[in-house]
mmCIF file of C-alpha atoms in Angstrom:
data_model
loop_
_atom_site.group_PDB
_atom_site.id
_atom_site.type_symbol
_atom_site.label_atom_id
_atom_site.label_comp_id
_atom_site.label_asym_id
_atom_site.label_seq_id
_atom_site.Cartn_x
_atom_site.Cartn_y
_atom_site.Cartn_z
ATOM 1 C CA MET A 1 0.000 0.000 0.000
ATOM 2 C CA ILE A 2 1.243 3.501 -0.877
ATOM 3 C CA ARG A 3 0.391 6.022 1.829
ATOM 4 C CA LEU A 4 1.367 9.450 3.092
ATOM 5 C CA ALA A 5 4.053 9.431 5.747
ATOM 6 C CA THR A 6 3.047 10.580 9.215
ATOM 7 C CA GLY A 7 4.845 11.685 12.342
ATOM 8 C CA GLY A 8 4.771 8.054 13.477
ATOM 9 C CA ASP A 9 7.054 7.142 10.558
ATOM 10 C CA LEU A 10 9.810 9.642 11.397
ATOM 11 C CA ARG A 11 12.115 7.228 13.215
ATOM 12 C CA ALA A 12 11.920 4.656 10.389
ATOM 13 C CA LEU A 13 12.439 7.312 7.700
ATOM 14 C CA VAL A 14 15.527 8.671 9.462
ATOM 15 C CA GLU A 15 16.978 5.156 9.701
ATOM 16 C CA LEU A 16 16.313 4.451 6.004
ATOM 17 C CA THR A 17 18.022 7.706 5.031
ATOM 18 C CA ARG A 18 21.018 6.672 7.125
ATOM 19 C CA ILE A 19 21.284 3.475 5.043
ATOM 20 C CA TYR A 20 20.888 5.448 1.802
ATOM 21 C CA TYR A 21 23.514 7.941 2.933
ATOM 22 C CA LYS A 22 26.138 5.253 3.474
ATOM 23 C CA ASP A 23 25.641 4.004 -0.119
ATOM 24 C CA HIS A 24 25.550 7.441 -1.763
ATOM 25 C CA TRP A 25 28.665 9.100 -3.197
ATOM 26 C CA PHE A 26 28.412 12.062 -0.801
ATOM 27 C CA GLY A 27 28.443 9.737 2.214
ATOM 28 C CA GLY A 28 32.205 9.474 1.925
ATOM 29 C CA HIS A 29 32.964 13.157 2.435
ATOM 30 C CA THR A 30 30.091 14.574 4.511
ATOM 31 C CA ASN A 31 28.627 13.814 7.931
ATOM 32 C CA TYR A 32 25.137 12.384 8.329
ATOM 33 C CA ASP A 33 23.009 14.273 10.866
ATOM 34 C CA ALA A 34 20.021 12.295 12.148
ATOM 35 C CA ASP A 35 18.563 15.226 14.111
ATOM 36 C CA TRP A 36 18.636 17.522 11.067
ATOM 37 C CA THR A 37 17.130 14.759 8.906
ATOM 38 C CA HIS A 38 14.358 14.242 11.471
ATOM 39 C CA GLU A 39 13.476 17.954 11.416
ATOM 40 C CA GLN A 40 13.506 18.024 7.600
ATOM 41 C CA PHE A 41 11.084 15.094 7.402
ATOM 42 C CA LYS A 42 8.895 16.638 10.098
ATOM 43 C CA GLY A 43 8.622 19.838 8.053
ATOM 44 C CA HIS A 44 8.038 18.044 4.749
ATOM 45 C CA ILE A 45 5.267 15.824 6.165
ATOM 46 C CA VAL A 46 3.112 18.856 7.039
ATOM 47 C CA SER A 47 4.033 20.972 3.988
ATOM 48 C CA PRO A 48 1.493 21.350 1.177
ATOM 49 C CA GLN A 49 4.471 21.720 -1.196
ATOM 50 C CA ALA A 50 5.859 18.268 -0.411
ATOM 51 C CA ASN A 51 4.553 14.749 -0.954
ATOM 52 C CA VAL A 52 6.226 12.319 1.451
ATOM 53 C CA ILE A 53 4.973 8.847 0.659
ATOM 54 C CA LEU A 54 5.971 5.320 1.470
ATOM 55 C CA LYS A 55 5.276 1.796 0.355
ATOM 56 C CA ASP A 56 4.117 -0.083 3.414
ATOM 57 C CA ASP A 57 3.582 -3.808 3.946
ATOM 58 C CA ALA A 58 1.652 -5.084 6.957
ATOM 59 C CA GLU A 59 4.159 -7.888 7.558
ATOM 60 C CA GLN A 60 7.447 -6.367 6.356
ATOM 61 C CA GLY A 61 7.019 -2.696 7.292
ATOM 62 C CA ILE A 62 8.277 0.138 5.097
ATOM 63 C CA LEU A 63 9.669 -1.206 1.806
ATOM 64 C CA GLY A 64 10.628 2.203 0.445
ATOM 65 C CA PHE A 65 9.786 5.879 0.474
ATOM 66 C CA SER A 66 10.021 8.947 -1.698
ATOM 67 C CA VAL A 67 9.862 12.721 -1.267
ATOM 68 C CA ALA A 68 8.655 15.014 -4.052
ATOM 69 C CA MET A 69 8.389 18.782 -3.947
ATOM 70 C CA VAL A 70 6.739 21.379 -6.117
ATOM 71 C CA TYR A 71 8.705 24.370 -7.374
ATOM 72 C CA PRO A 72 7.859 27.181 -9.774
ATOM 73 C CA LEU A 73 9.725 26.914 -13.056
ATOM 74 C CA GLN A 74 12.093 29.755 -13.772
ATOM 75 C CA TRP A 75 10.569 32.655 -15.702
ATOM 76 C CA THR A 76 7.042 31.252 -15.617
ATOM 77 C CA PRO A 77 4.221 30.763 -13.092
ATOM 78 C CA GLN A 78 4.018 27.061 -14.014
ATOM 79 C CA LEU A 79 5.017 24.372 -11.517
ATOM 80 C CA ARG A 80 7.433 21.458 -11.707
ATOM 81 C CA CYS A 81 7.340 18.418 -9.451
ATOM 82 C CA THR A 82 10.805 17.272 -8.445
ATOM 83 C CA ILE A 83 11.334 13.882 -6.886
ATOM 84 C CA ALA A 84 14.042 14.952 -4.511
ATOM 85 C CA PHE A 85 14.788 11.747 -2.682
ATOM 86 C CA SER A 86 13.801 8.078 -2.914
ATOM 87 C CA TYR A 87 14.985 4.935 -1.208
ATOM 88 C CA ILE A 88 13.846 1.359 -1.783
ATOM 89 C CA ASP A 89 15.002 -1.389 0.548
ATOM 90 C CA GLU A 90 17.511 -3.500 -1.368
ATOM 91 C CA ALA A 91 15.437 -6.671 -0.935
ATOM 92 C CA HIS A 92 12.472 -5.025 -2.668
ATOM 93 C CA ARG A 93 14.122 -3.399 -5.680
ATOM 94 C CA SER A 94 12.976 -4.539 -9.130
ATOM 95 C CA ASN A 95 9.579 -5.415 -7.635
ATOM 96 C CA GLY A 96 7.621 -2.362 -8.799
ATOM 97 C CA VAL A 97 7.958 -0.369 -5.567
ATOM 98 C CA TYR A 98 9.660 2.602 -7.226
ATOM 99 C CA GLY A 99 7.139 2.640 -10.065
ATOM 100 C CA ALA A 100 4.257 2.692 -7.577
ATOM 101 C CA LEU A 101 5.849 5.631 -5.737
ATOM 102 C CA ILE A 102 6.416 7.501 -9.034
ATOM 103 C CA ASP A 103 2.782 6.883 -10.048
ATOM 104 C CA ASN A 104 1.613 8.408 -6.757
ATOM 105 C CA HIS A 105 3.857 11.449 -7.210
ATOM 106 C CA THR A 106 2.544 11.846 -10.757
ATOM 107 C CA LEU A 107 -1.075 11.903 -9.567
ATOM 108 C CA TRP A 108 -0.174 14.417 -6.850
ATOM 109 C CA ALA A 109 1.677 16.613 -9.376
ATOM 110 C CA LYS A 110 -1.299 16.541 -11.736
ATOM 111 C CA LYS A 111 -3.627 17.679 -8.943
ATOM 112 C CA LEU A 112 -1.355 20.707 -8.623
ATOM 113 C CA ASN A 113 -1.293 21.235 -12.429
ATOM 114 C CA CYS A 114 2.462 20.708 -12.732
ATOM 115 C CA VAL A 115 3.812 20.768 -16.290
ATOM 116 C CA ASP A 116 6.381 18.038 -15.690
ATOM 117 C CA ILE A 117 8.015 15.788 -13.159
ATOM 118 C CA ASN A 118 11.742 15.198 -12.819
ATOM 119 C CA THR A 119 14.167 13.132 -10.827
ATOM 120 C CA GLY A 120 17.853 12.366 -10.726
ATOM 121 C CA ASP A 121 19.208 9.046 -11.969
ATOM 122 C CA GLY A 122 19.358 7.822 -8.362
ATOM 123 C CA ALA A 123 22.426 6.505 -6.584
ATOM 124 C CA GLN A 124 20.704 3.272 -5.647
ATOM 125 C CA TYR A 125 20.247 2.457 -9.341
ATOM 126 C CA LYS A 126 23.869 3.250 -10.181
ATOM 127 C CA GLY A 127 22.982 4.967 -13.460
ATOM 128 C CA LYS A 128 20.599 2.312 -14.784
ATOM 129 C CA PHE A 129 18.301 4.865 -16.439
ATOM 130 C CA GLY A 130 17.195 2.516 -19.206
ATOM 131 C CA THR A 131 15.975 -0.174 -16.820
ATOM 132 C CA VAL A 132 14.481 2.021 -14.111
ATOM 133 C CA LEU A 133 13.229 5.409 -15.325
ATOM 134 C CA GLN A 134 12.796 4.988 -19.078
ATOM 135 C CA PRO A 135 10.091 2.308 -18.671
ATOM 136 C CA LEU A 136 8.222 4.792 -16.431
ATOM 137 C CA GLY A 137 8.044 7.306 -19.304
ATOM 138 C CA PHE A 138 11.002 9.529 -18.424
ATOM 139 C CA GLU A 139 13.457 11.041 -20.893
ATOM 140 C CA HIS A 140 17.122 11.273 -19.934
ATOM 141 C CA MET A 141 18.580 14.795 -19.991
ATOM 142 C CA GLY A 142 22.032 15.257 -18.520
ATOM 143 C CA THR A 143 22.076 13.699 -15.057
ATOM 144 C CA ASP A 144 18.308 14.033 -14.597
ATOM 145 C CA ALA A 145 15.221 12.447 -16.074
ATOM 146 C CA TYR A 146 12.042 14.319 -17.039
ATOM 147 C CA LYS A 147 8.491 13.407 -17.964
ATOM 148 C CA VAL A 148 6.065 15.961 -19.407
ATOM 149 C CA LEU A 149 2.687 15.445 -17.758
ATOM 150 C CA GLN A 150 -0.236 14.865 -20.075
ATOM 151 C CA TYR A 151 -3.685 16.237 -19.344
ATOM 152 C CA GLU A 152 -6.897 15.239 -21.075
#
């Protein structure tokens, strides 16, 4: 089940970001700060400009989570949805978890009339754009991936 994160999820989200941090390239030259991360999640969970969601399983707990934010595009009043951070537990990758999170972000972005959605080619996928983001309808541009949202 995909659901919005709540204050009750903060401890688990902070721990998952700690795991992500160790695997990410910046983990080797910066210091992880659990208290700062906790406060960031706390602010994002209540913000109307952020969508903090997670894939939850009654037996296995949180399988993954993702944070998207809405920003105005430069030089226009239109909005872009940026998937700023995602983490899928290693045991649950390649099982559709990321796609389900992206689908939820896409619906949220459409409710806000965003023109597109973008994300980086995440560290956990080690640059596997073609197998992860391209099947979800994204186009690769530089180090990011974009999908223009379609409205009927």
